[in-house]
Amino acid sequence: MKLLVVGGGGREHAIIKKLKQNPDVTEIVALPGNAGIAQDAKCVNIKATDIEGITQYVKRNPVDFAVVAPDDPLALGCVDRLHEMDVKCFGPDARAARIEASKVFAKNLMKKYGIPTAAYEVFKDAEAALAYVKLCALPVVIKADGLALGKGVTICMTREEAAAAVKACMLDGAFGASGSRIVAEEYLEGPEVSVLAFTDGKVVKPMVSSMDHKRVGDGDTGPNTGGMGTIAPNPCYTPEVAGRCMKEIFLPTIAAMNAEGCPFKGCLYFGLMVTKDGPKVIEYNCRFGDPETQVVLPLLKSDLLTIMRACEDGTLADTPVEFSDGAACCVMLASGGYPGKYEKGKVIDLGDAPEMAELYHSGTALSDDGELVTAGGRVLGVCCTAGDLETAIDRAYRAADQVKWDGMICRRDIGARALGILKGAK
Ligand code: AMP
Ligand code: GLY
């Protein structure tokens, strides 16, 4: 079988490595891929957001199955276009992708169908939003409606911060059209859990839970990033919490999307907060998370391609989705300055890391001299699995310590909180 994977980051690298384990797979093409993915697939330089370019490519080079991994091509209707060409796909169509692409859509869906989430108000008008934040309870969370690279969310402790966030979104256009509508949301407290789930629009099969580390600095300090590292499983996702999530959140979400006439097929990502009143949805993503995928897929025992095809064909109920009992840790190595300005083109020395860990490339490229160089903010995910979390973390850091480039940064405490929880529970 010939497969197409749209995207070019660490998540796509992890997906491709897993897909390759199926013996029927003869070729994988990544659009655009990156220098690491090029070791596992054929990379063609067509941007993931270039839907026209992607469809033209597929017309000339037919594929048996396509996986559309990032949020923007999903929101732009990449799956719809491929379906029109009778290409089977893993991923939601544009109408279903609104569950991530519009926070207003997601919040209204949860309200209508009684899915637990933070209380909220929607504003289209800056004056009304500014009047609201003069009186609302604090802290308040201000979110741009549309996709904003994970940066459209501001947690405001004071009215001044809230007013500034409203102005940045609605008057200064900090997030472009994404910020013309905003959601002002109640601040929730509790540990965060990420759960990715396969669904064919009928049944939902959750994957092993994970924990992201979104802030750039140790001890959860500094600005938010795309994710500086992950561990799986997440110790806060107890069997009791999992049971409540299935009943109160996962199944009702699938039913709600069906009732709205936009059934969701693919990977639905539940960003959850385990509050004292039970689990609540912080956000939905219409795709695999990055770097959650880098710890979740290495623990998947079942065949990924079989599951993805079952999601498209509506046969997930009969398809096993099994995970190993072990743990995984992914340490993200990033460019100095990230998530702010950073330099590219730094030569990467991998040392012995390739023998010690799975390396998932996020932002890497080959220089004109054929050297591996940095090409993004997040550069490389160093991932290890083990029978227990402590060993997985230890192995991942030993391998990460092998890697060097000028200005490289990495958090030193990925998994530390999870380990603390596990040790406290003993
Ligand atoms: P999002 O892009 O919606 O995932 O938000 C980014 C991060 O902001 C989340 O991972 C949370 O840590 C935090 N966050 C978002 N919404 C809330 C909320 N209502 N209460 C507390 N923290 C929040
Ligand atoms: N790691 C969070 C995300 O993929 O949105």
GROMACS .gro file of C-alpha atoms in nm, residues 190-422:
model
  233
  190GLY     CA    1  -0.669   2.101   3.881
  191PRO     CA    2  -0.421   1.877   3.704
  192GLU     CA    3  -0.438   1.868   3.325
  193VAL     CA    4  -0.469   1.544   3.133
  194SER     CA    5  -0.451   1.489   2.756
  195VAL     CA    6  -0.649   1.199   2.613
  196LEU     CA    7  -0.632   1.123   2.242
  197ALA     CA    8  -0.907   0.896   2.116
  198PHE     CA    9  -0.973   0.710   1.795
  199THR     CA   10  -1.327   0.739   1.668
  200ASP     CA   11  -1.519   0.632   1.359
  201GLY     CA   12  -1.812   0.854   1.452
  202LYS     CA   13  -1.985   0.562   1.624
  203VAL     CA   14  -1.755   0.425   1.893
  204VAL     CA   15  -1.468   0.592   2.070
  205LYS     CA   16  -1.151   0.413   2.177
  206PRO     CA   17  -0.926   0.625   2.399
  207MET     CA   18  -0.549   0.590   2.381
  208VAL     CA   19  -0.319   0.586   2.680
  209SER     CA   20  -0.341   0.922   2.864
  210SER     CA   21  -0.056   1.171   2.862
  211MET     CA   22   0.072   1.491   3.023
  212ASP     CA   23   0.211   1.783   2.825
  213HIS     CA   24   0.449   2.045   2.966
  214LYS     CA   25   0.341   2.363   2.791
  215ARG     CA   26   0.549   2.633   2.961
  216VAL     CA   27   0.902   2.687   2.835
  217GLY     CA   28   1.075   2.686   3.176
  218ASP     CA   29   1.132   2.435   3.455
  219GLY     CA   30   0.862   2.433   3.724
  220ASP     CA   31   0.603   2.555   3.469
  221THR     CA   32   0.748   2.904   3.435
  222GLY     CA   33   0.777   3.137   3.136
  223PRO     CA   34   0.555   3.164   2.830
  224ASN     CA   35   0.341   2.890   2.675
  225THR     CA   36   0.490   2.686   2.390
  226GLY     CA   37   0.367   2.416   2.155
  227GLY     CA   38   0.480   2.166   2.425
  228MET     CA   39   0.828   2.106   2.573
  229GLY     CA   40   0.784   1.741   2.657
  230THR     CA   41   0.534   1.473   2.747
  231ILE     CA   42   0.495   1.159   2.953
  232ALA     CA   43   0.246   0.873   2.934
  233PRO     CA   44   0.046   0.747   3.110
  234ASN     CA   45  -0.073   1.045   3.317
  235PRO     CA   46  -0.107   0.940   3.683
  236CYS     CA   47  -0.396   1.186   3.738
  237TYR     CA   48  -0.605   0.985   3.491
  238THR     CA   49  -0.719   0.722   3.739
  239PRO     CA   50  -0.965   0.448   3.638
  240GLU     CA   51  -1.237   0.646   3.818
  241VAL     CA   52  -1.160   0.964   3.620
  242ALA     CA   53  -1.139   0.759   3.299
  243GLY     CA   54  -1.483   0.612   3.366
  244ARG     CA   55  -1.636   0.955   3.424
  245CYS     CA   56  -1.467   1.096   3.110
  246MET     CA   57  -1.609   0.818   2.894
  247LYS     CA   58  -1.962   0.866   3.028
  248GLU     CA   59  -1.973   1.244   3.073
  249ILE     CA   60  -1.741   1.368   2.797
  250PHE     CA   61  -1.622   1.124   2.528
  251LEU     CA   62  -1.948   0.950   2.434
  252PRO     CA   63  -2.159   1.270   2.465
  253THR     CA   64  -1.914   1.455   2.236
  254ILE     CA   65  -1.938   1.189   1.964
  255ALA     CA   66  -2.319   1.191   1.997
  256ALA     CA   67  -2.327   1.572   1.989
  257MET     CA   68  -2.126   1.589   1.666
  258ASN     CA   69  -2.359   1.334   1.508
  259ALA     CA   70  -2.665   1.529   1.625
  260GLU     CA   71  -2.518   1.845   1.469
  261GLY     CA   72  -2.481   1.662   1.138
  262CYS     CA   73  -2.101   1.665   1.138
  263PRO     CA   74  -1.985   1.324   1.259
  264PHE     CA   75  -1.624   1.322   1.373
  265LYS     CA   76  -1.388   1.058   1.234
  266GLY     CA   77  -1.020   1.044   1.316
  267CYS     CA   78  -0.829   1.133   1.631
  268LEU     CA   79  -1.016   1.351   1.875
  269TYR     CA   80  -0.793   1.508   2.137
  270PHE     CA   81  -0.953   1.590   2.472
  271GLY     CA   82  -0.763   1.850   2.675
  272LEU     CA   83  -0.906   1.791   3.022
  273MET     CA   84  -0.881   1.950   3.363
  274VAL     CA   85  -0.954   1.720   3.659
  275THR     CA   86  -1.128   1.973   3.886
  276LYS     CA   87  -1.273   1.906   4.231
  277ASP     CA   88  -1.614   1.883   4.060
  278GLY     CA   89  -1.489   1.620   3.817
  279PRO     CA   90  -1.325   1.623   3.474
  280LYS     CA   91  -1.399   1.919   3.244
  281VAL     CA   92  -1.300   1.997   2.886
  282ILE     CA   93  -1.041   2.273   2.845
  283GLU     CA   94  -1.018   2.228   2.469
  284TYR     CA   95  -1.077   1.986   2.186
  285ASN     CA   96  -0.823   1.930   1.910
  286CYS     CA   97  -0.931   1.763   1.588
  287ARG     CA   98  -0.603   1.571   1.554
  288PHE     CA   99  -0.314   1.400   1.728
  289GLY     CA  100  -0.127   1.627   1.972
  290ASP     CA  101   0.236   1.722   1.934
  291PRO     CA  102   0.434   1.605   2.139
  292GLU     CA  103   0.166   1.376   2.293
  293THR     CA  104   0.179   1.149   1.988
  294GLN     CA  105   0.549   1.092   2.047
  295VAL     CA  106   0.474   0.916   2.378
  296VAL     CA  107   0.136   0.763   2.295
  297LEU     CA  108   0.212   0.582   1.969
  298PRO     CA  109   0.528   0.407   2.094
  299LEU     CA  110   0.304   0.239   2.355
  300LEU     CA  111   0.045   0.125   2.098
  301LYS     CA  112   0.062  -0.252   2.054
  302SER     CA  113  -0.206  -0.279   1.783
  303ASP     CA  114  -0.145  -0.193   1.418
  304LEU     CA  115  -0.193   0.180   1.354
  305LEU     CA  116  -0.286   0.155   0.986
  306THR     CA  117  -0.557  -0.104   1.062
  307ILE     CA  118  -0.705   0.127   1.326
  308MET     CA  119  -0.691   0.432   1.099
  309ARG     CA  120  -0.866   0.247   0.819
  310ALA     CA  121  -1.131   0.125   1.064
  311CYS     CA  122  -1.196   0.487   1.168
  312GLU     CA  123  -1.263   0.577   0.804
  313ASP     CA  124  -1.467   0.264   0.729
  314GLY     CA  125  -1.681   0.274   1.045
  315THR     CA  126  -1.554  -0.060   1.177
  316LEU     CA  127  -1.367   0.057   1.486
  317ALA     CA  128  -1.594  -0.147   1.716
  318ASP     CA  129  -1.441  -0.468   1.577
  319THR     CA  130  -1.082  -0.341   1.572
  320PRO     CA  131  -0.853  -0.394   1.870
  321VAL     CA  132  -0.679  -0.085   2.015
  322GLU     CA  133  -0.434  -0.208   2.277
  323PHE     CA  134  -0.156  -0.036   2.464
  324SER     CA  135   0.136  -0.179   2.657
  325ASP     CA  136   0.148  -0.136   3.034
  326GLY     CA  137   0.477   0.054   3.018
  327ALA     CA  138   0.553   0.426   3.025
  328ALA     CA  139   0.709   0.674   2.785
  329CYS     CA  140   0.883   1.010   2.810
  330CYS     CA  141   0.957   1.262   2.533
  331VAL     CA  142   1.200   1.547   2.601
  332MET     CA  143   1.173   1.826   2.347
  333LEU     CA  144   1.494   2.000   2.245
  334ALA     CA  145   1.433   2.355   2.122
  335SER     CA  146   1.617   2.652   1.975
  336GLY     CA  147   1.744   2.920   2.216
  337GLY     CA  148   1.489   3.203   2.232
  338TYR     CA  149   1.186   2.980   2.158
  339PRO     CA  150   0.888   3.050   2.183
  340GLY     CA  151   1.010   3.401   2.097
  341LYS     CA  152   1.259   3.480   1.822
  342TYR     CA  153   1.520   3.215   1.754
  343GLU     CA  154   1.794   3.149   1.502
  344LYS     CA  155   1.785   2.865   1.251
  345GLY     CA  156   2.059   2.676   1.071
  346LYS     CA  157   2.259   2.561   1.376
  347VAL     CA  158   2.450   2.238   1.314
  348ILE     CA  159   2.314   1.952   1.529
  349ASP     CA  160   2.547   1.697   1.688
  350LEU     CA  161   2.338   1.390   1.777
  351GLY     CA  162   2.617   1.203   1.958
  352ASP     CA  163   2.506   0.851   2.050
  353ALA     CA  164   2.142   0.958   2.090
  354PRO     CA  165   2.014   0.765   1.784
  355GLU     CA  166   2.120   0.437   1.949
  356MET     CA  167   1.974   0.536   2.287
  357ALA     CA  168   1.629   0.670   2.199
  358GLU     CA  169   1.372   0.720   1.927
  359LEU     CA  170   1.438   1.063   1.777
  360TYR     CA  171   1.134   1.235   1.633
  361HIS     CA  172   1.233   1.534   1.421
  362SER     CA  173   1.020   1.847   1.453
  363GLY     CA  174   1.215   2.132   1.294
  364THR     CA  175   1.524   1.995   1.122
  365ALA     CA  176   1.667   2.036   0.773
  366LEU     CA  177   1.977   1.939   0.579
  367SER     CA  178   2.217   2.222   0.498
  368ASP     CA  179   2.371   2.264   0.152
  369ASP     CA  180   2.668   2.066   0.288
  370GLY     CA  181   2.439   1.781   0.391
  371GLU     CA  182   2.463   1.856   0.764
  372LEU     CA  183   2.164   1.821   0.996
  373VAL     CA  184   2.066   2.172   1.108
  374THR     CA  185   1.792   2.335   1.314
  375ALA     CA  186   1.497   2.469   1.116
  376GLY     CA  187   1.233   2.553   1.377
  377GLY     CA  188   1.158   2.646   1.737
  378ARG     CA  189   1.099   2.292   1.852
  379VAL     CA  190   1.368   2.084   1.686
  380LEU     CA  191   1.390   1.728   1.815
  381GLY     CA  192   1.183   1.504   2.044
  382VAL     CA  193   1.392   1.247   2.230
  383CYS     CA  194   1.167   0.962   2.335
  384CYS     CA  195   1.215   0.647   2.541
  385THR     CA  196   0.980   0.380   2.665
  386ALA     CA  197   1.034   0.153   2.967
  387GLY     CA  198   0.845  -0.067   3.208
  388ASP     CA  199   0.805   0.226   3.449
  389LEU     CA  200   0.799   0.604   3.420
  390GLU     CA  201   1.114   0.670   3.623
  391THR     CA  202   1.325   0.455   3.390
  392ALA     CA  203   1.166   0.609   3.080
  393ILE     CA  204   1.248   0.962   3.204
  394ASP     CA  205   1.602   0.863   3.298
  395ARG     CA  206   1.668   0.706   2.958
  396ALA     CA  207   1.519   1.000   2.768
  397TYR     CA  208   1.741   1.252   2.952
  398ARG     CA  209   2.054   1.039   2.907
  399ALA     CA  210   1.991   1.034   2.534
  400ALA     CA  211   1.892   1.404   2.525
  401ASP     CA  212   2.221   1.492   2.698
  402GLN     CA  213   2.406   1.347   2.398
  403VAL     CA  214   2.257   1.605   2.163
  404LYS     CA  215   2.421   1.945   2.121
  405TRP     CA  216   2.391   2.259   1.916
  406ASP     CA  217   2.462   2.621   1.973
  407GLY     CA  218   2.188   2.767   2.195
  408MET     CA  219   1.989   2.443   2.247
  409ILE     CA  220   1.737   2.455   2.534
  410CYS     CA  221   1.539   2.186   2.709
  411ARG     CA  222   1.332   2.160   3.025
  412ARG     CA  223   1.499   1.946   3.289
  413ASP     CA  224   1.179   1.848   3.471
  414ILE     CA  225   0.968   1.662   3.215
  415GLY     CA  226   0.775   1.400   3.410
  416ALA     CA  227   0.893   1.523   3.750
  417ARG     CA  228   0.547   1.617   3.868
  418ALA     CA  229   0.398   1.289   3.745
  419LEU     CA  230   0.670   1.097   3.927
  420GLY     CA  231   0.597   1.295   4.244
  421ILE     CA  232   0.229   1.200   4.220
  422LEU     CA  233   0.316   0.831   4.168
   0.00000   0.00000   0.00000
